[in-house]
Short mmCIF file of C-alpha atoms and ligand atoms in Angstrom, two decimals:
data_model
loop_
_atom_site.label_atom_id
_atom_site.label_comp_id
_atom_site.label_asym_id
_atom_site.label_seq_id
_atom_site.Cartn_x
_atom_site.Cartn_y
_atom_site.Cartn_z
CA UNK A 1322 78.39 102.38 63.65
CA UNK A 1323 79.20 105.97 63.69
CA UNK A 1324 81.22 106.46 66.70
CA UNK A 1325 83.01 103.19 66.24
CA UNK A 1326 86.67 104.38 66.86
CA UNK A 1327 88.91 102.21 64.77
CA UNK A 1328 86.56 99.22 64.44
CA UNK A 1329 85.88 99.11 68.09
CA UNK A 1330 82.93 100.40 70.17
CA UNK A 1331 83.37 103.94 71.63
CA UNK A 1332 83.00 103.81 75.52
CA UNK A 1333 79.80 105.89 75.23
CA UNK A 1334 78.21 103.37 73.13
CA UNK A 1335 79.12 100.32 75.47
CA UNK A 1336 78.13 102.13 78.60
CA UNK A 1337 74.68 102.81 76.70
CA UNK A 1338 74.09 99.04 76.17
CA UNK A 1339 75.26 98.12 79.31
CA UNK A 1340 72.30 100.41 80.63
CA UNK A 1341 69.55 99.03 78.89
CA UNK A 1342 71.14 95.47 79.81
CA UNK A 1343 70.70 96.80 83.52
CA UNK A 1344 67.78 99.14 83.59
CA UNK A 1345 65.59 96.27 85.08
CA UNK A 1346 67.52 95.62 87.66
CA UNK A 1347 65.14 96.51 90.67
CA UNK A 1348 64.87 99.90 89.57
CA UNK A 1349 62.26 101.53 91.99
CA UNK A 1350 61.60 98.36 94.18
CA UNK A 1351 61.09 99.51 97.84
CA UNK A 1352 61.59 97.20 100.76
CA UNK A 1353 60.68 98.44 104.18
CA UNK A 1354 63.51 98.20 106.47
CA UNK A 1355 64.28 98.82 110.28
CA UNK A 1356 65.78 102.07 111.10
CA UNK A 1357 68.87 99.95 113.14
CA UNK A 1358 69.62 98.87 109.22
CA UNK A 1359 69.00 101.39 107.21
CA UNK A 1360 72.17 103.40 107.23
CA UNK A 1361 73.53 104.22 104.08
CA UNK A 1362 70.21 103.17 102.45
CA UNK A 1363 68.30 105.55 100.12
CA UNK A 1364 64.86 106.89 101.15
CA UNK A 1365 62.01 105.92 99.24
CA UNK A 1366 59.45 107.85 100.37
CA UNK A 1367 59.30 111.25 101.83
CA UNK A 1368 58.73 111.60 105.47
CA UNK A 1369 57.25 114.32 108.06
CA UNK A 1370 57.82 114.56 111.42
CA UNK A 1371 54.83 112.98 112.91
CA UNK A 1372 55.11 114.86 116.16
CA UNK A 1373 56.62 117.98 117.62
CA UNK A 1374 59.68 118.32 118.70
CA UNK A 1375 60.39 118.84 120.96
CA UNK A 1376 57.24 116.94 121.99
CA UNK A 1377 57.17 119.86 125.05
CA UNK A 1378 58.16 122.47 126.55
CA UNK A 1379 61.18 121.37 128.70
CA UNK A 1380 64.13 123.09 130.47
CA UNK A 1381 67.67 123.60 128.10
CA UNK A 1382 69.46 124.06 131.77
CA UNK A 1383 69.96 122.36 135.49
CA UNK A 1384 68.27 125.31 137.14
CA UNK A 1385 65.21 126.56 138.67
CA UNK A 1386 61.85 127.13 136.72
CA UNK A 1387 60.56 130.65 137.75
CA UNK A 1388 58.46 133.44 136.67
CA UNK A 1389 60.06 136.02 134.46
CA UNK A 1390 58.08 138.96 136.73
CA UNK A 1391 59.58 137.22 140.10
CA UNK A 1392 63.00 137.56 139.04
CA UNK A 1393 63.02 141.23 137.38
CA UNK A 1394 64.50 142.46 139.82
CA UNK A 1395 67.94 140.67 141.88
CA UNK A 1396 68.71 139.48 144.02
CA UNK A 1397 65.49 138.19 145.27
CA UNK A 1398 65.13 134.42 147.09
CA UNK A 1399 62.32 131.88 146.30
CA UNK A 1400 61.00 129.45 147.77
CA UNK A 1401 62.09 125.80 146.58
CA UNK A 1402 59.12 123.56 146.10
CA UNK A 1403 60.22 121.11 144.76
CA UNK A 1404 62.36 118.79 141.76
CA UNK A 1405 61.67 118.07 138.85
CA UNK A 1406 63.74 115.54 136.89
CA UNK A 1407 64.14 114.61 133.09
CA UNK A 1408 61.22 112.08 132.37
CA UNK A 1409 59.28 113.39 135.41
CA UNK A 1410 55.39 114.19 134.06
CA UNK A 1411 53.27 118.14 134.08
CA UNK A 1412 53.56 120.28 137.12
CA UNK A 1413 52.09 122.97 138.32
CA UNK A 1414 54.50 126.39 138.89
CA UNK A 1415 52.78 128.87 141.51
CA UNK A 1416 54.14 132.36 140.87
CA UNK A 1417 56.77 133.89 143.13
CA UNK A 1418 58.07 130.68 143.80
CA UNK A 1419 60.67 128.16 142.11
CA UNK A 1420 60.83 124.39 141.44
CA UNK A 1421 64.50 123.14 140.91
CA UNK A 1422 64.48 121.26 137.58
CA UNK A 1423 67.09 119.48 135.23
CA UNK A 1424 67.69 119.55 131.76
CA UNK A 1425 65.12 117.93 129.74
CA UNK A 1426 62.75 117.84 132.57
CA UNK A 1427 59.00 119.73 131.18
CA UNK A 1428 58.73 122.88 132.35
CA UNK A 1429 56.18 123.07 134.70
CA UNK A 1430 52.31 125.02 133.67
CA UNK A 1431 52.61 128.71 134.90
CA UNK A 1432 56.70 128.87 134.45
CA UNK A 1433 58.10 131.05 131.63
CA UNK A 1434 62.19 131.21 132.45
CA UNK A 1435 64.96 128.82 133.77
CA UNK A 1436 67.46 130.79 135.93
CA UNK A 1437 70.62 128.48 135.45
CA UNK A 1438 71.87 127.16 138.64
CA UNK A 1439 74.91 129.01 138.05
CA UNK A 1440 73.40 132.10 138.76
CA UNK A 1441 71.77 130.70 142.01
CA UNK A 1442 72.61 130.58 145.34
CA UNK A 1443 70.80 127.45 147.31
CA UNK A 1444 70.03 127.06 151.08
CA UNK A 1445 68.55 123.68 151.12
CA UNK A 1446 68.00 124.04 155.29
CA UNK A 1447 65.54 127.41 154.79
CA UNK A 1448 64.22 125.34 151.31
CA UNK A 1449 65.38 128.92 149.47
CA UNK A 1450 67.45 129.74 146.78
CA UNK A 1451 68.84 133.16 145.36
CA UNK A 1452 68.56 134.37 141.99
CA UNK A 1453 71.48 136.74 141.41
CA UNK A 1454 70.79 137.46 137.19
CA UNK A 1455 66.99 137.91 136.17
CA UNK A 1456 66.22 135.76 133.66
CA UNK A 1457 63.01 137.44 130.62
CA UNK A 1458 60.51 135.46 129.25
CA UNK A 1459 61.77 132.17 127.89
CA UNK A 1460 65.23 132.17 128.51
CA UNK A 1461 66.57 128.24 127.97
CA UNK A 1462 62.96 127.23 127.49
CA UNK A 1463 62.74 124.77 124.43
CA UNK A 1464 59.42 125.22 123.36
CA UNK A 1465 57.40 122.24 122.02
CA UNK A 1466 57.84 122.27 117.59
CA UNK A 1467 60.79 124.36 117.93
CA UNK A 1468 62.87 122.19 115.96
CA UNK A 1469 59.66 120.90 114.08
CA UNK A 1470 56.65 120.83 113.87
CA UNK A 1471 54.07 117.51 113.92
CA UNK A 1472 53.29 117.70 109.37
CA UNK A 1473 56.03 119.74 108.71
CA UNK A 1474 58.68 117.85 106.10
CA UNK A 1475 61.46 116.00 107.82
CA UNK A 1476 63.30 114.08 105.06
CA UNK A 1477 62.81 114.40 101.39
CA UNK A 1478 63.27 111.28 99.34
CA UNK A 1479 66.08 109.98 97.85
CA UNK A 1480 68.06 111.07 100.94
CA UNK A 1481 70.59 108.78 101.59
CA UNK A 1482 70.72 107.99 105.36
CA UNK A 1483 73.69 108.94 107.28
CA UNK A 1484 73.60 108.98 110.95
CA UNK A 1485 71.90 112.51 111.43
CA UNK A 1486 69.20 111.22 109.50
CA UNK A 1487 68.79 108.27 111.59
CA UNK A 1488 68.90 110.73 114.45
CA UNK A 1489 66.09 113.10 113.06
CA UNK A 1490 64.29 109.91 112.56
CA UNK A 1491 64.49 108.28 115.64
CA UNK A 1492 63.89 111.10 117.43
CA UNK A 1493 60.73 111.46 116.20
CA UNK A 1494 59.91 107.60 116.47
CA UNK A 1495 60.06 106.29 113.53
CA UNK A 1496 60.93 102.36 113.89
CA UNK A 1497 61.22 101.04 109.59
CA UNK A 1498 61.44 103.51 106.56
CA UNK A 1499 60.83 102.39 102.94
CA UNK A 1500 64.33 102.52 100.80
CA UNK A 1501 65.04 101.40 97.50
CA UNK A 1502 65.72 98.08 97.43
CA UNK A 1503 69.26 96.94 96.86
CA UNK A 1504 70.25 94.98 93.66
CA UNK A 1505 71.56 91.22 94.55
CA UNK A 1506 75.32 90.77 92.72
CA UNK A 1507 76.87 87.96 92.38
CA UNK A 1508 80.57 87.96 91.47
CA UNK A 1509 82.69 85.04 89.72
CA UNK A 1510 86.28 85.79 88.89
CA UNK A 1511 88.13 83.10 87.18
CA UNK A 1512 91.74 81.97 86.19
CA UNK A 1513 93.31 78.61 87.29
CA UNK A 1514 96.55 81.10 88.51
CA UNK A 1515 94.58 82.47 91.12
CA UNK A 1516 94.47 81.51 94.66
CA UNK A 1517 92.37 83.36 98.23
CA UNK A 1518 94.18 85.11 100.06
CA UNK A 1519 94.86 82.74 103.40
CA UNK A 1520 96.79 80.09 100.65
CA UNK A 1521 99.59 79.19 100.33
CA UNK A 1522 101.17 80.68 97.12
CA UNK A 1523 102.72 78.32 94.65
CA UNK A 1524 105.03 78.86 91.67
CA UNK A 1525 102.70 80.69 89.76
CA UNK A 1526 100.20 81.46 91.33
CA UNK A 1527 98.47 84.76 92.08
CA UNK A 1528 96.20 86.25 94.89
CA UNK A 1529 92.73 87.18 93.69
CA UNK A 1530 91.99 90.15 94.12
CA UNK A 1531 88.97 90.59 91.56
CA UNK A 1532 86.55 88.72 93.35
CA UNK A 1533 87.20 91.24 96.67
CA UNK A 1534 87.61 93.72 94.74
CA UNK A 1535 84.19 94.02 92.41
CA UNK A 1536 82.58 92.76 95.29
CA UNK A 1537 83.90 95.83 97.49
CA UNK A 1538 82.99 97.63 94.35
CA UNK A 1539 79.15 96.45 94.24
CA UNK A 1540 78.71 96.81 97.87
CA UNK A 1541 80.02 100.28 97.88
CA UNK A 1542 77.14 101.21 95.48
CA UNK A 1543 74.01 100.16 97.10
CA UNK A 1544 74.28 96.51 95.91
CA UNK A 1545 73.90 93.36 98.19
CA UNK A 1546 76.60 90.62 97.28
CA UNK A 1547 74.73 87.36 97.53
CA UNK A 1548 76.93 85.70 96.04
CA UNK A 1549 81.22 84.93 95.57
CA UNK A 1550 82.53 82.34 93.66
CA UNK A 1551 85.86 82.11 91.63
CA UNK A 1552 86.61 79.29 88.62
CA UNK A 1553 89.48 77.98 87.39
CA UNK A 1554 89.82 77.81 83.76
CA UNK A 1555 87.39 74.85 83.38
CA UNK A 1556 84.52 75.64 81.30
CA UNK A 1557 82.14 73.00 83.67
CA UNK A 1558 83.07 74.97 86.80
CA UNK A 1559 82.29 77.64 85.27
CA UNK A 1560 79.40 77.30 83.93
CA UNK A 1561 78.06 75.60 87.33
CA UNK A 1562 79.16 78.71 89.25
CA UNK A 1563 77.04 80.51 86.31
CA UNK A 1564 74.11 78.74 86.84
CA UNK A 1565 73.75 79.23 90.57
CA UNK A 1566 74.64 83.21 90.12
CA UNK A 1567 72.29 83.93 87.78
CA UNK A 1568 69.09 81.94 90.10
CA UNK A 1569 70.32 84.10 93.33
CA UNK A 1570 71.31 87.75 91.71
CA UNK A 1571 69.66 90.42 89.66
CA UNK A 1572 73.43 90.78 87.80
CA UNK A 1573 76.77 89.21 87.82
CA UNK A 1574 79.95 90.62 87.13
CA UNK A 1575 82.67 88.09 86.32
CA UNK A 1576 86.56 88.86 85.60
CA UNK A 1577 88.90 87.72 83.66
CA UNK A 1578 88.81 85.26 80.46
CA UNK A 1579 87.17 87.33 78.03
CA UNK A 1580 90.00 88.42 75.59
CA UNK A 1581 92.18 86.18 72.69
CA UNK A 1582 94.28 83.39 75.19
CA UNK A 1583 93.70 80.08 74.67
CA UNK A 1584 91.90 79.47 77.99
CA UNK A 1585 89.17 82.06 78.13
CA UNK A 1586 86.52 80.63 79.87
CA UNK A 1587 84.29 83.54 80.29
CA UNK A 1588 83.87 84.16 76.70
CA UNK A 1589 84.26 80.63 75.35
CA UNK A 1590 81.33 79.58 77.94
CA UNK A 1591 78.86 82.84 77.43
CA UNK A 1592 79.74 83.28 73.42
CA UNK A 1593 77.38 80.30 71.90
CA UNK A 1594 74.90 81.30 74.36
CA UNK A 1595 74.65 84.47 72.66
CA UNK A 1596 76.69 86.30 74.57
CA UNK A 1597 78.94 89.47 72.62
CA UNK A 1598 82.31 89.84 73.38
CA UNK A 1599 84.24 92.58 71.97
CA UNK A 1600 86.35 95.93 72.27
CA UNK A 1601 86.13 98.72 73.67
CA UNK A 1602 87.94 102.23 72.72
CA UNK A 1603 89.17 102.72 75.85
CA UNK A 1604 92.57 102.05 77.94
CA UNK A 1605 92.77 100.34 80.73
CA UNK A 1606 89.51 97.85 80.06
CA UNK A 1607 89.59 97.09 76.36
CA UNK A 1608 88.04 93.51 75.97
CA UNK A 1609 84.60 93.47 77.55
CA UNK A 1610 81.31 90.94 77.33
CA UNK A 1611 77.94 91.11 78.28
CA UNK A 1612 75.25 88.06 77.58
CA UNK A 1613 71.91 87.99 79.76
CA UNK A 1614 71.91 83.86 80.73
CA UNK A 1615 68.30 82.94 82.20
CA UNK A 1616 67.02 86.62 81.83
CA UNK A 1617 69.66 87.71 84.37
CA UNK A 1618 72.55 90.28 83.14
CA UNK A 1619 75.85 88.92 82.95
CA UNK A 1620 79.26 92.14 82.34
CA UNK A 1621 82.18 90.20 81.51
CA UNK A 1622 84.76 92.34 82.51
CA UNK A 1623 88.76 91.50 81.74
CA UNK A 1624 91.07 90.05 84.35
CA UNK A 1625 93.57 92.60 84.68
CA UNK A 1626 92.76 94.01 88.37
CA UNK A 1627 93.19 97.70 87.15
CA UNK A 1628 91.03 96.83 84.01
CA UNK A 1629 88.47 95.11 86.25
CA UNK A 1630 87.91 98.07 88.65
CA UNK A 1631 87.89 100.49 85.62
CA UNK A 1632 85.27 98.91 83.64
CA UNK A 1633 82.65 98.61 86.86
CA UNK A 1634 83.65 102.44 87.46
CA UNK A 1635 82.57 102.97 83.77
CA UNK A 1636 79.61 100.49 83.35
CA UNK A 1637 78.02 98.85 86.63
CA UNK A 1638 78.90 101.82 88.84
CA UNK A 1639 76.19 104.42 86.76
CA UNK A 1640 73.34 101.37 86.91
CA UNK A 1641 73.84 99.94 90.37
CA UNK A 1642 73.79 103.31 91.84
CA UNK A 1643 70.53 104.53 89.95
CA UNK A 1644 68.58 100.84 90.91
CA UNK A 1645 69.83 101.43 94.27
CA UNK A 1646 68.54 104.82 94.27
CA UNK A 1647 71.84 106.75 95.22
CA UNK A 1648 72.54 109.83 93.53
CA UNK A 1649 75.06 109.70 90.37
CA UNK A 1650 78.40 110.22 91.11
CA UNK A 1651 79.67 113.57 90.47
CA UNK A 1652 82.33 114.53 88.16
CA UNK A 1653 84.63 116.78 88.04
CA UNK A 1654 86.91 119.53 86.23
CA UNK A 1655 90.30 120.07 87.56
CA UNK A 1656 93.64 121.65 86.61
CA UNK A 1657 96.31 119.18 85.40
CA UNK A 1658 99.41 119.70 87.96
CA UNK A 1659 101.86 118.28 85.12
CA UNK A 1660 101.90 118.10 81.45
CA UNK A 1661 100.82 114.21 80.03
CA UNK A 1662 100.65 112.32 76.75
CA UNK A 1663 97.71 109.71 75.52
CA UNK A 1664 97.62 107.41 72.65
CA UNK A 1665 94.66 108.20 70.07
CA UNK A 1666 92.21 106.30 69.02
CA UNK A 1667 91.34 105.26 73.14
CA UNK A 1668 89.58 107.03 75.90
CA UNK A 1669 92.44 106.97 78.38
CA UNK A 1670 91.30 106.39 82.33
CA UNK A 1671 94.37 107.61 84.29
CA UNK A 1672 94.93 106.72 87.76
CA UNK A 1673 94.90 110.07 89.14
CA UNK A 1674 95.65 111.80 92.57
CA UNK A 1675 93.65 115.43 94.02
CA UNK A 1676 96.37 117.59 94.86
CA UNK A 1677 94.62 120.77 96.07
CA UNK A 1678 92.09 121.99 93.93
CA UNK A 1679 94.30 119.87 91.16
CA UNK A 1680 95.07 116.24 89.52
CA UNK A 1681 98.24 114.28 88.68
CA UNK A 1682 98.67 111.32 87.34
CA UNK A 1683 99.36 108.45 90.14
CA UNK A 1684 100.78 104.78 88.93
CA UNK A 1685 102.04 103.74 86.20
CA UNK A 1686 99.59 103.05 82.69
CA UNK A 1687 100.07 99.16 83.28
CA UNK A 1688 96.75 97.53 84.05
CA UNK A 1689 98.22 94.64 86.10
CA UNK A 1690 99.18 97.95 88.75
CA UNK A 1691 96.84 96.91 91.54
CA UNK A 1692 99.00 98.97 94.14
CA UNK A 1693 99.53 101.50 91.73
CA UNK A 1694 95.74 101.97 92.11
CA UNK A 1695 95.52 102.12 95.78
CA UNK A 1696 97.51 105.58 95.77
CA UNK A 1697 94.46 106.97 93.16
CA UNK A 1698 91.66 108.71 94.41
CA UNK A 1699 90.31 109.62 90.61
CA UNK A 1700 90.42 108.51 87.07
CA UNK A 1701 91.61 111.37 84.99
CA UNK A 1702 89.18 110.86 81.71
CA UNK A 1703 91.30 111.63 78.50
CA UNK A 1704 89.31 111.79 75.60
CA UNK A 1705 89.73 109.52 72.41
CA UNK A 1706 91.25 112.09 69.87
CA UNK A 1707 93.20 114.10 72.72
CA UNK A 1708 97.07 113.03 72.51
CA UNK A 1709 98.68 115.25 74.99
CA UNK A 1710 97.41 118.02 77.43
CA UNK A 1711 99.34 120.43 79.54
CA UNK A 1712 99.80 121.75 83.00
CA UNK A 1713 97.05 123.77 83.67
CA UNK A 1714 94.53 122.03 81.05
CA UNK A 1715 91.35 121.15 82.24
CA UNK A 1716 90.41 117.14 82.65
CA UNK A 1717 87.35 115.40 83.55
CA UNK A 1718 88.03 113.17 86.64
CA UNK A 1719 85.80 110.34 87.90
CA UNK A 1720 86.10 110.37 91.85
CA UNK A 1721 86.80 106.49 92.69
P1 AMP B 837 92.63 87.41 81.82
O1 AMP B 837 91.71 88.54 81.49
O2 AMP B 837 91.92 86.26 82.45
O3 AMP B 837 93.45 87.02 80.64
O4 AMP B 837 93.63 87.95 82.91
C1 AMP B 837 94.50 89.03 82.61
C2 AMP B 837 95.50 89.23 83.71
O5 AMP B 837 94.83 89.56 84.91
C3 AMP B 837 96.32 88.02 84.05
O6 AMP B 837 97.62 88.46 84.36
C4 AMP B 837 95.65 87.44 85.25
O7 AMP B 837 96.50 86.68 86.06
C5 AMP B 837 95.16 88.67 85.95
N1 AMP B 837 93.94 88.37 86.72
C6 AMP B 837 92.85 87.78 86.21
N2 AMP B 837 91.92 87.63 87.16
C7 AMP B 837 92.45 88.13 88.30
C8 AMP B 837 91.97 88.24 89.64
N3 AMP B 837 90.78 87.80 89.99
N4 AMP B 837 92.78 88.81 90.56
C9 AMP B 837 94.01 89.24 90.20
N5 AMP B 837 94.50 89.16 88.96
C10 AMP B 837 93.74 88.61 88.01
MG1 MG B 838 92.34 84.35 82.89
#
């Protein structure tokens, strides 16, 4: 293979087969949802407003609806004929008089300014009030479609709904919206060393932190966990946790047990079943499997918890977020704040920190470093052949 670097597959090359491995995953299925749920969900259709709004004319002010002409000149006192409240139905206005009315409330037929009640004086005994500041034509009148119009385009697709967009949409009564529908994962880390957090923690023994971890991971891009197990290094467990993941998921990611012990389950179990296990050029994240078991897509990704979370940034992150339907992830170019070294031969995926409009290194290289990685908001992306950069040098960094 051409861009084999030193025997081994070139990043590019395994993140390509890992996409065709994944393109099926409910790419472009659309599930229609209700709005209370649909936050953070990607549109899947575009939608316009299917009334005005706002739907009419109402007051922007507690004050009193009036005639522009009957206030042109001030002071001047009005009658009072009445109130009009917010959710109150049409009334009639009859010129040179005033109706007190509250924000929200429709502005009644024959009106055409509010006078704030700040610039009022009331006399509720003679039913009067006294309009010291004219008000034109329209001042804190909303008219009806001012902030849209009934056909006009209120959310292109693909938006991903935050809350405005839930506002805009319930505001104009929407009650379910069509988004893309959201890949099932199921995650199975494995090792006989590792133990839930909530155990107690024996001589060697280890917290997991894989199976929270890619499952944080999935969730965070558009996928729906349906499914958490963890083996020990028995290849019968295993392969029973297999069997139910791949009849409730679209894709599974499992960690750990994949590279050259003698207990790796992962590769031992998913290897005669045609699975391919092999390396990758890049550092942390080397040893990496895929095998499709009962049509479904299994990534095999190494146990080391810094490994783990690298190889879903590099290979599940790109597919998940496409089926989903959110948008890529950007990347970026940024000054290096210090001067660094990087084997060749690997594509290096620093931990790296923002620091301004720059990046430094955080952590250490070591791939066991699971703190280490809490204190990174990037990977800094070295290039294979590039062995040392310096302050100042551009890098390519992968927001985590
Ligand atoms: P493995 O890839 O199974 O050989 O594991 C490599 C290293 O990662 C070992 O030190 C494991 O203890 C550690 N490791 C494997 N799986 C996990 C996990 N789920 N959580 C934390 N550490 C793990
Ligand atoms: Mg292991």
């Amino acid at each position: 293979m051409s861009a084999m670097a030193g025997g081994k597959r070139s990043v590019e090359e395994h993140a390509a087969h890992v996409a065709k491995l994944l393109a099926a995953v409910r790419s472009g299925t659309r599930v229609r949802i209700p709005l209370s749920r649909a936050l953070h969900r990607a549109l899947a259709e575009s939608l316009d407003a299917p009334i005005d709004l706002p739907p009419f004319r109402n007051s922007q002010m507690d004050g009193y609806a009036v005639d522009s002409a009957s206030v042109a000149t001030v002071p001047v006192t009005l009658t009072v004929r009445g109130v009009l409240a917010a959710g109150d139905g049409r009334a009639e206005h009859e010129p040179g008089t005033a109706l007190k009315i509250m924000t929200g409330a429709p502005i009644p037929d024959g009106a055409d300014a509010i006078v704030p009640v700040e610039d009022t004086e009331a006399d509720k005994r003679a039913g009067t009030v006294t309009v010291h500041r004219t008000a034109p034509a329209g001042a804190y009148v909303r008219e009806a479609g001012s902030d849209i119009r009934t056909g006009d385009p209120l959310l292109p697709a693909g938006t991903v709904l935050a809350a405005r967009h839930i506002a805009a949409l319930a505001a104009v009564g929407v009650t379910d919206v069509f988004v893309h529908a959201r890949p099932r994962v199921a995650v199975i880390s494995t090792g006989s060393e590792l133990v839930p957090a909530g155990d107690a923690l024996a001589p060697g023994k280890i917290y997991n932190s894989n199976g929270p971890a890619l499952a944080a991971s999935a969730i965070a891009n558009g996928a729906d966990v349906v499914s958490i197990d963890h083996s020990d290094d028995d290849p019968d467990g295993f392969a029973e946790m297999l069997a139910h993941a791949v009849a409730v998921a679209d894709v599974v990611f499992t960690s750990g047990g994949v590279s050259r012990g003698d207990f790796e389950v992962v590769k031992d179990t998913l290897e005669p079943r045609g699975g391919e296990f092999l390396s990758v050029a890049m550092q942390p994240g080397g040893p990496q499997g895929t095998a499709v078991v009962d049509g479904i897509p299994v990534l095999a990704f190494p146990g080391n918890p810094v490994s783990a979370l690298v190889s879903f940034e590099m290979f599940a992150r790109p597919a998940l977020r496409e089926a989903s339907g959110l948008p890529a992830v950007e990347y970026e170019d940024r000054p290096l704040t210090r001067d660094l070294t990087s084997i060749s031969g690997k594509r290096q995926l620093l931990r790296g920190r923002r620091d301004g409009t720059g990046v430094a290194p955080a952590s250490g290289h070591g791939s066991h470093l699971v703190a280490g990685m809490a204190t990174a908001d990037v990977l800094i992306d070295i290039p294979a052949d590039t062995t040392s950069l310096k302050t100042g040098d551009l890098v390519k960094v992968i927001p985590l």
